Amino acid sequence: MGRIVVTVFISVDGVMEDPGGAENFKHAGWSFEFDRGDEGNQFKLDETMSSEALLLGRKTYEGFANSWPSREGEFADKFNSMPKYVVSSTLEDPEWTNSTVLKGDVVESVRKLRDDLEGDIVVHGSAQLTQTLLEHDLVDELRLMVFPVVLGTGKRLFGETSDKKPLRLVDSKTVGEGVSIQVYQPAAS
């Protein structure tokens, strides 16, 4: 059985929209205004190298599929070669290597994927997908890279849930220019 691991670049006020600058957001590329330092970069590399598969929403998938195939290096090689699963009701023929579209009931599809795979199935960004996974208690680990900025506007990571979702902090550290890495797992009820 695999683990669903959500990893997100987020501002102090919870905005996760367009940290890399690929979209048409007012503050596009905001995460690049801060140096994560060697330790922060190593955290992201280790996270990627230990991933067995990617699970992405359509918008994040399309952004990744437009940028990663042309890149080189250890990180890019891993991203490009590993299995990728995209949740979409509109994407028909994904072109990025090893990509599969999950159609139908998202919750059921992700549960089956988690049951069928071993290792970490990592969700990058993907706000709508992440909110659905949190709502249905399908997130085994939540990794936040919190950048020291308040953006004031933009798509937020956390939406409304039907009930509270207790978490326990399992790791935290500050890297680079005040970037906080916080790792949470569901707390036992």
mmCIF file of N, CA and C in Angstrom, residues 78-182:
data_model
loop_
_atom_site.group_PDB
_atom_site.id
_atom_site.type_symbol
_atom_site.label_atom_id
_atom_site.label_comp_id
_atom_site.label_asym_id
_atom_site.label_seq_id
_atom_site.Cartn_x
_atom_site.Cartn_y
_atom_site.Cartn_z
ATOM 1 N N LYS A 78 14.034 12.110 -12.970
ATOM 2 C CA LYS A 78 13.100 11.379 -12.100
ATOM 3 C C LYS A 78 11.662 11.781 -12.417
ATOM 4 N N PHE A 79 11.406 13.093 -12.502
ATOM 5 C CA PHE A 79 10.057 13.577 -12.814
ATOM 6 C C PHE A 79 9.566 13.024 -14.145
ATOM 7 N N ASN A 80 10.426 13.042 -15.131
ATOM 8 C CA ASN A 80 10.027 12.633 -16.478
ATOM 9 C C ASN A 80 9.822 11.130 -16.615
ATOM 10 N N SER A 81 10.527 10.334 -15.821
ATOM 11 C CA SER A 81 10.449 8.880 -15.990
ATOM 12 C C SER A 81 9.420 8.201 -15.085
ATOM 13 N N MET A 82 9.112 8.769 -13.944
ATOM 14 C CA MET A 82 8.206 8.076 -13.011
ATOM 15 C C MET A 82 6.763 8.099 -13.502
ATOM 16 N N PRO A 83 5.935 7.175 -13.020
ATOM 17 C CA PRO A 83 4.516 7.169 -13.392
ATOM 18 C C PRO A 83 3.827 8.435 -12.898
ATOM 19 N N LYS A 84 2.936 8.956 -13.730
ATOM 20 C CA LYS A 84 2.185 10.157 -13.401
ATOM 21 C C LYS A 84 0.697 9.855 -13.582
ATOM 22 N N TYR A 85 -0.075 10.240 -12.584
ATOM 23 C CA TYR A 85 -1.523 10.047 -12.620
ATOM 24 C C TYR A 85 -2.159 11.423 -12.512
ATOM 25 N N VAL A 86 -3.056 11.729 -13.443
ATOM 26 C CA VAL A 86 -3.687 13.037 -13.461
ATOM 27 C C VAL A 86 -5.194 12.869 -13.316
ATOM 28 N N VAL A 87 -5.764 13.620 -12.376
ATOM 29 C CA VAL A 87 -7.203 13.594 -12.157
ATOM 30 C C VAL A 87 -7.820 14.657 -13.060
ATOM 31 N N SER A 88 -8.646 14.209 -14.006
ATOM 32 C CA SER A 88 -9.260 15.145 -14.938
ATOM 33 C C SER A 88 -10.481 14.526 -15.598
ATOM 34 N N SER A 89 -11.468 15.370 -15.822
ATOM 35 C CA SER A 89 -12.639 14.923 -16.582
ATOM 36 C C SER A 89 -12.566 15.431 -18.016
ATOM 37 N N THR A 90 -11.526 16.242 -18.326
ATOM 38 C CA THR A 90 -11.431 16.825 -19.662
ATOM 39 C C THR A 90 -10.200 16.383 -20.446
ATOM 40 N N LEU A 91 -9.131 16.012 -19.771
ATOM 41 C CA LEU A 91 -7.907 15.595 -20.466
ATOM 42 C C LEU A 91 -8.104 14.207 -21.063
ATOM 43 N N GLU A 92 -7.825 14.086 -22.348
ATOM 44 C CA GLU A 92 -8.053 12.816 -23.041
ATOM 45 C C GLU A 92 -6.768 12.027 -23.282
ATOM 46 N N ASP A 93 -5.797 12.644 -23.914
ATOM 47 C CA ASP A 93 -4.576 11.940 -24.310
ATOM 48 C C ASP A 93 -3.338 12.650 -23.767
ATOM 49 N N PRO A 94 -2.959 12.340 -22.537
ATOM 50 C CA PRO A 94 -1.780 12.999 -21.978
ATOM 51 C C PRO A 94 -0.521 12.568 -22.733
ATOM 52 N N GLU A 95 0.330 13.521 -23.040
ATOM 53 C CA GLU A 95 1.507 13.226 -23.848
ATOM 54 C C GLU A 95 2.778 13.042 -23.040
ATOM 55 N N TRP A 96 2.799 13.511 -21.803
ATOM 56 C CA TRP A 96 3.999 13.392 -20.978
ATOM 57 C C TRP A 96 4.229 11.914 -20.659
ATOM 58 N N THR A 97 5.441 11.457 -20.792
ATOM 59 C CA THR A 97 5.817 10.054 -20.606
ATOM 60 C C THR A 97 5.212 9.454 -19.338
ATOM 61 N N ASN A 98 4.697 8.235 -19.461
ATOM 62 C CA ASN A 98 4.165 7.461 -18.323
ATOM 63 C C ASN A 98 3.005 8.142 -17.612
ATOM 64 N N SER A 99 2.133 8.811 -18.360
ATOM 65 C CA SER A 99 0.985 9.502 -17.768
ATOM 66 C C SER A 99 -0.299 8.725 -17.995
ATOM 67 N N THR A 100 -1.117 8.691 -16.955
ATOM 68 C CA THR A 100 -2.409 8.020 -16.991
ATOM 69 C C THR A 100 -3.457 8.968 -16.434
ATOM 70 N N VAL A 101 -4.592 9.086 -17.115
ATOM 71 C CA VAL A 101 -5.694 9.915 -16.637
ATOM 72 C C VAL A 101 -6.599 9.065 -15.756
ATOM 73 N N LEU A 102 -6.880 9.573 -14.555
ATOM 74 C CA LEU A 102 -7.837 8.929 -13.661
ATOM 75 C C LEU A 102 -9.179 9.617 -13.875
ATOM 76 N N LYS A 103 -10.148 8.865 -14.350
ATOM 77 C CA LYS A 103 -11.474 9.432 -14.606
ATOM 78 C C LYS A 103 -12.461 8.841 -13.605
ATOM 79 N N GLY A 104 -13.623 9.438 -13.555
ATOM 80 C CA GLY A 104 -14.656 8.934 -12.660
ATOM 81 C C GLY A 104 -14.516 9.517 -11.264
ATOM 82 N N ASP A 105 -14.954 8.755 -10.284
ATOM 83 C CA ASP A 105 -14.948 9.204 -8.896
ATOM 84 C C ASP A 105 -13.513 9.379 -8.388
ATOM 85 N N VAL A 106 -13.146 10.599 -8.050
ATOM 86 C CA VAL A 106 -11.780 10.916 -7.621
ATOM 87 C C VAL A 106 -11.400 10.126 -6.380
ATOM 88 N N VAL A 107 -12.265 10.120 -5.394
ATOM 89 C CA VAL A 107 -11.968 9.456 -4.126
ATOM 90 C C VAL A 107 -11.736 7.966 -4.332
ATOM 91 N N GLU A 108 -12.617 7.344 -5.081
ATOM 92 C CA GLU A 108 -12.490 5.907 -5.358
ATOM 93 C C GLU A 108 -11.210 5.621 -6.156
ATOM 94 N N SER A 109 -10.935 6.434 -7.164
ATOM 95 C CA SER A 109 -9.739 6.241 -7.994
ATOM 96 C C SER A 109 -8.461 6.378 -7.179
ATOM 97 N N VAL A 110 -8.408 7.368 -6.300
ATOM 98 C CA VAL A 110 -7.203 7.585 -5.494
ATOM 99 C C VAL A 110 -7.049 6.473 -4.459
ATOM 100 N N ARG A 111 -8.136 6.042 -3.863
ATOM 101 C CA ARG A 111 -8.045 4.914 -2.911
ATOM 102 C C ARG A 111 -7.489 3.672 -3.595
ATOM 103 N N LYS A 112 -7.974 3.391 -4.804
ATOM 104 C CA LYS A 112 -7.490 2.233 -5.545
ATOM 105 C C LYS A 112 -6.011 2.396 -5.896
ATOM 106 N N LEU A 113 -5.630 3.588 -6.327
ATOM 107 C CA LEU A 113 -4.234 3.861 -6.664
ATOM 108 C C LEU A 113 -3.340 3.644 -5.435
ATOM 109 N N ARG A 114 -3.757 4.151 -4.303
ATOM 110 C CA ARG A 114 -2.986 3.991 -3.064
ATOM 111 C C ARG A 114 -2.891 2.513 -2.670
ATOM 112 N N ASP A 115 -3.959 1.761 -2.893
ATOM 113 C CA ASP A 115 -3.941 0.324 -2.581
ATOM 114 C C ASP A 115 -3.037 -0.451 -3.536
ATOM 115 N N ASP A 116 -2.990 -0.025 -4.798
ATOM 116 C CA ASP A 116 -2.258 -0.773 -5.826
ATOM 117 C C ASP A 116 -0.758 -0.473 -5.872
ATOM 118 N N LEU A 117 -0.359 0.721 -5.444
ATOM 119 C CA LEU A 117 1.050 1.113 -5.536
ATOM 120 C C LEU A 117 1.746 1.012 -4.189
ATOM 121 N N GLU A 118 3.056 0.888 -4.254
ATOM 122 C CA GLU A 118 3.891 0.932 -3.057
ATOM 123 C C GLU A 118 4.626 2.259 -3.046
ATOM 124 N N GLY A 119 4.988 2.741 -1.878
ATOM 125 C CA GLY A 119 5.800 3.940 -1.778
ATOM 126 C C GLY A 119 4.984 5.211 -1.810
ATOM 127 N N ASP A 120 5.702 6.331 -1.937
ATOM 128 C CA ASP A 120 5.074 7.647 -1.893
ATOM 129 C C ASP A 120 4.505 8.052 -3.245
ATOM 130 N N ILE A 121 3.228 8.394 -3.237
ATOM 131 C CA ILE A 121 2.527 8.952 -4.384
ATOM 132 C C ILE A 121 2.386 10.429 -4.054
ATOM 133 N N VAL A 122 3.150 11.263 -4.740
ATOM 134 C CA VAL A 122 3.291 12.653 -4.326
ATOM 135 C C VAL A 122 2.431 13.588 -5.164
ATOM 136 N N VAL A 123 1.682 14.422 -4.458
ATOM 137 C CA VAL A 123 0.834 15.447 -5.053
ATOM 138 C C VAL A 123 1.561 16.772 -4.892
ATOM 139 N N HIS A 124 1.871 17.433 -5.996
ATOM 140 C CA HIS A 124 2.471 18.767 -5.962
ATOM 141 C C HIS A 124 1.368 19.781 -6.242
ATOM 142 N N GLY A 125 1.239 20.771 -5.364
ATOM 143 C CA GLY A 125 0.231 21.811 -5.607
ATOM 144 C C GLY A 125 -1.155 21.220 -5.737
ATOM 145 N N SER A 126 -1.784 21.431 -6.883
ATOM 146 C CA SER A 126 -3.079 20.824 -7.207
ATOM 147 C C SER A 126 -4.142 21.139 -6.148
ATOM 148 N N ALA A 127 -4.488 22.409 -6.018
ATOM 149 C CA ALA A 127 -5.373 22.879 -4.949
ATOM 150 C C ALA A 127 -6.685 22.110 -4.846
ATOM 151 N N GLN A 128 -7.418 21.997 -5.925
ATOM 152 C CA GLN A 128 -8.723 21.335 -5.876
ATOM 153 C C GLN A 128 -8.574 19.865 -5.495
ATOM 154 N N LEU A 129 -7.607 19.186 -6.079
ATOM 155 C CA LEU A 129 -7.359 17.784 -5.745
ATOM 156 C C LEU A 129 -6.963 17.648 -4.285
ATOM 157 N N THR A 130 -6.062 18.499 -3.823
ATOM 158 C CA THR A 130 -5.615 18.430 -2.427
ATOM 159 C C THR A 130 -6.770 18.643 -1.469
ATOM 160 N N GLN A 131 -7.633 19.610 -1.755
ATOM 161 C CA GLN A 131 -8.786 19.842 -0.882
ATOM 162 C C GLN A 131 -9.705 18.628 -0.839
ATOM 163 N N THR A 132 -9.894 17.973 -1.976
ATOM 164 C CA THR A 132 -10.718 16.747 -2.014
ATOM 165 C C THR A 132 -10.068 15.640 -1.193
ATOM 166 N N LEU A 133 -8.757 15.459 -1.341
ATOM 167 C CA LEU A 133 -8.045 14.418 -0.600
ATOM 168 C C LEU A 133 -8.103 14.675 0.904
ATOM 169 N N LEU A 134 -7.932 15.937 1.312
ATOM 170 C CA LEU A 134 -8.020 16.280 2.737
ATOM 171 C C LEU A 134 -9.422 16.015 3.274
ATOM 172 N N GLU A 135 -10.425 16.407 2.506
ATOM 173 C CA GLU A 135 -11.812 16.216 2.937
ATOM 174 C C GLU A 135 -12.120 14.736 3.188
ATOM 175 N N HIS A 136 -11.542 13.856 2.380
ATOM 176 C CA HIS A 136 -11.846 12.425 2.470
ATOM 177 C C HIS A 136 -10.754 11.636 3.202
ATOM 178 N N ASP A 137 -9.936 12.346 3.960
ATOM 179 C CA ASP A 137 -8.904 11.721 4.805
ATOM 180 C C ASP A 137 -7.975 10.796 4.012
ATOM 181 N N LEU A 138 -7.585 11.246 2.826
ATOM 182 C CA LEU A 138 -6.696 10.453 1.978
ATOM 183 C C LEU A 138 -5.261 10.974 1.963
ATOM 184 N N VAL A 139 -4.964 11.992 2.764
ATOM 185 C CA VAL A 139 -3.606 12.521 2.824
ATOM 186 C C VAL A 139 -2.886 11.853 3.989
ATOM 187 N N ASP A 140 -1.821 11.116 3.661
ATOM 188 C CA ASP A 140 -1.034 10.438 4.689
ATOM 189 C C ASP A 140 0.056 11.343 5.256
ATOM 190 N N GLU A 141 0.485 12.316 4.451
ATOM 191 C CA GLU A 141 1.476 13.275 4.922
ATOM 192 C C GLU A 141 1.309 14.570 4.145
ATOM 193 N N LEU A 142 1.425 15.689 4.851
ATOM 194 C CA LEU A 142 1.287 17.018 4.273
ATOM 195 C C LEU A 142 2.590 17.765 4.527
ATOM 196 N N ARG A 143 3.270 18.139 3.438
ATOM 197 C CA ARG A 143 4.549 18.841 3.532
ATOM 198 C C ARG A 143 4.362 20.262 3.019
ATOM 199 N N LEU A 144 4.532 21.212 3.918
ATOM 200 C CA LEU A 144 4.378 22.610 3.560
ATOM 201 C C LEU A 144 5.739 23.285 3.568
ATOM 202 N N MET A 145 6.055 23.970 2.485
ATOM 203 C CA MET A 145 7.226 24.832 2.440
ATOM 204 C C MET A 145 6.652 26.243 2.485
ATOM 205 N N VAL A 146 6.702 26.837 3.688
ATOM 206 C CA VAL A 146 6.062 28.117 3.945
ATOM 207 C C VAL A 146 7.071 29.242 3.720
ATOM 208 N N PHE A 147 6.759 30.099 2.747
ATOM 209 C CA PHE A 147 7.632 31.211 2.401
ATOM 210 C C PHE A 147 7.218 32.454 3.191
ATOM 211 N N PRO A 148 8.181 33.238 3.654
ATOM 212 C CA PRO A 148 7.881 34.375 4.524
ATOM 213 C C PRO A 148 7.325 35.579 3.765
ATOM 214 N N VAL A 149 6.100 35.433 3.289
ATOM 215 C CA VAL A 149 5.439 36.506 2.556
ATOM 216 C C VAL A 149 3.931 36.359 2.728
ATOM 217 N N VAL A 150 3.248 37.486 2.798
ATOM 218 C CA VAL A 150 1.791 37.528 2.765
ATOM 219 C C VAL A 150 1.425 38.067 1.388
ATOM 220 N N LEU A 151 0.716 37.270 0.605
ATOM 221 C CA LEU A 151 0.361 37.667 -0.759
ATOM 222 C C LEU A 151 -0.966 38.411 -0.825
ATOM 223 N N GLY A 152 -1.843 38.158 0.132
ATOM 224 C CA GLY A 152 -3.089 38.906 0.216
ATOM 225 C C GLY A 152 -4.193 38.481 -0.730
ATOM 226 N N THR A 153 -3.839 37.811 -1.794
ATOM 227 C CA THR A 153 -4.829 37.366 -2.775
ATOM 228 C C THR A 153 -4.300 36.108 -3.441
ATOM 229 N N GLY A 154 -5.195 35.323 -3.988
ATOM 230 C CA GLY A 154 -4.788 34.108 -4.694
ATOM 231 C C GLY A 154 -5.474 32.870 -4.159
ATOM 232 N N LYS A 155 -5.303 31.793 -4.899
ATOM 233 C CA LYS A 155 -5.901 30.509 -4.549
ATOM 234 C C LYS A 155 -5.273 29.996 -3.259
ATOM 235 N N ARG A 156 -6.113 29.626 -2.318
ATOM 236 C CA ARG A 156 -5.659 29.162 -0.996
ATOM 237 C C ARG A 156 -5.618 27.638 -0.966
ATOM 238 N N LEU A 157 -4.695 27.133 -0.178
ATOM 239 C CA LEU A 157 -4.574 25.685 -0.032
ATOM 240 C C LEU A 157 -5.784 25.102 0.681
ATOM 241 N N PHE A 158 -6.167 25.703 1.776
ATOM 242 C CA PHE A 158 -7.217 25.105 2.593
ATOM 243 C C PHE A 158 -8.567 25.734 2.312
ATOM 244 N N GLY A 159 -9.525 24.877 1.970
ATOM 245 C CA GLY A 159 -10.899 25.303 1.781
ATOM 246 C C GLY A 159 -11.720 24.818 2.964
ATOM 247 N N GLU A 160 -13.011 24.933 2.835
ATOM 248 C CA GLU A 160 -13.883 24.458 3.901
ATOM 249 C C GLU A 160 -13.893 22.935 3.902
ATOM 250 N N THR A 161 -13.986 22.367 5.094
ATOM 251 C CA THR A 161 -14.116 20.923 5.246
ATOM 252 C C THR A 161 -15.380 20.638 6.050
ATOM 253 N N SER A 162 -15.856 19.412 5.943
ATOM 254 C CA SER A 162 -17.085 19.034 6.645
ATOM 255 C C SER A 162 -16.857 18.892 8.143
ATOM 256 N N ASP A 163 -15.599 18.763 8.546
ATOM 257 C CA ASP A 163 -15.272 18.618 9.959
ATOM 258 C C ASP A 163 -13.814 19.030 10.138
ATOM 259 N N LYS A 164 -13.388 19.144 11.367
ATOM 260 C CA LYS A 164 -11.984 19.482 11.601
ATOM 261 C C LYS A 164 -11.109 18.292 11.221
ATOM 262 N N LYS A 165 -9.874 18.577 10.889
ATOM 263 C CA LYS A 165 -8.921 17.566 10.440
ATOM 264 C C LYS A 165 -7.659 17.690 11.310
ATOM 265 N N PRO A 166 -7.636 17.029 12.467
ATOM 266 C CA PRO A 166 -6.485 17.150 13.364
ATOM 267 C C PRO A 166 -5.207 16.591 12.723
ATOM 268 N N LEU A 167 -4.122 17.340 12.892
ATOM 269 C CA LEU A 167 -2.823 16.947 12.363
ATOM 270 C C LEU A 167 -1.813 16.936 13.496
ATOM 271 N N ARG A 168 -0.724 16.209 13.284
ATOM 272 C CA ARG A 168 0.388 16.283 14.234
ATOM 273 C C ARG A 168 1.640 16.631 13.460
ATOM 274 N N LEU A 169 2.398 17.548 14.020
ATOM 275 C CA LEU A 169 3.640 17.992 13.406
ATOM 276 C C LEU A 169 4.697 16.927 13.652
ATOM 277 N N VAL A 170 5.267 16.370 12.577
ATOM 278 C CA VAL A 170 6.274 15.317 12.726
ATOM 279 C C VAL A 170 7.684 15.810 12.422
ATOM 280 N N ASP A 171 7.782 16.976 11.774
ATOM 281 C CA ASP A 171 9.100 17.540 11.509
ATOM 282 C C ASP A 171 8.927 19.006 11.136
ATOM 283 N N SER A 172 9.893 19.814 11.516
ATOM 284 C CA SER A 172 9.902 21.213 11.086
ATOM 285 C C SER A 172 11.322 21.745 11.155
ATOM 286 N N LYS A 173 11.614 22.636 10.231
ATOM 287 C CA LYS A 173 12.915 23.292 10.225
ATOM 288 C C LYS A 173 12.812 24.539 9.369
ATOM 289 N N THR A 174 13.727 25.462 9.610
ATOM 290 C CA THR A 174 13.802 26.670 8.816
ATOM 291 C C THR A 174 15.052 26.587 7.957
ATOM 292 N N VAL A 175 14.885 26.899 6.673
ATOM 293 C CA VAL A 175 15.991 26.802 5.715
ATOM 294 C C VAL A 175 16.117 28.123 4.966
ATOM 295 N N GLY A 176 17.276 28.320 4.382
ATOM 296 C CA GLY A 176 17.489 29.469 3.508
ATOM 297 C C GLY A 176 17.106 30.785 4.157
ATOM 298 N N GLU A 177 16.396 31.600 3.397
ATOM 299 C CA GLU A 177 15.991 32.934 3.835
ATOM 300 C C GLU A 177 14.656 32.910 4.573
ATOM 301 N N GLY A 178 14.597 32.144 5.667
ATOM 302 C CA GLY A 178 13.401 32.110 6.491
ATOM 303 C C GLY A 178 12.268 31.268 5.965
ATOM 304 N N VAL A 179 12.569 30.304 5.101
ATOM 305 C CA VAL A 179 11.557 29.393 4.581
ATOM 306 C C VAL A 179 11.371 28.258 5.592
ATOM 307 N N SER A 180 10.130 28.044 5.995
ATOM 308 C CA SER A 180 9.821 27.036 7.014
ATOM 309 C C SER A 180 9.291 25.771 6.346
ATOM 310 N N ILE A 181 9.909 24.643 6.648
ATOM 311 C CA ILE A 181 9.409 23.356 6.171
ATOM 312 C C ILE A 181 8.676 22.693 7.330
ATOM 313 N N GLN A 182 7.403 22.405 7.129
ATOM 314 C CA GLN A 182 6.568 21.782 8.147
ATOM 315 C C GLN A 182 5.974 20.499 7.579
#
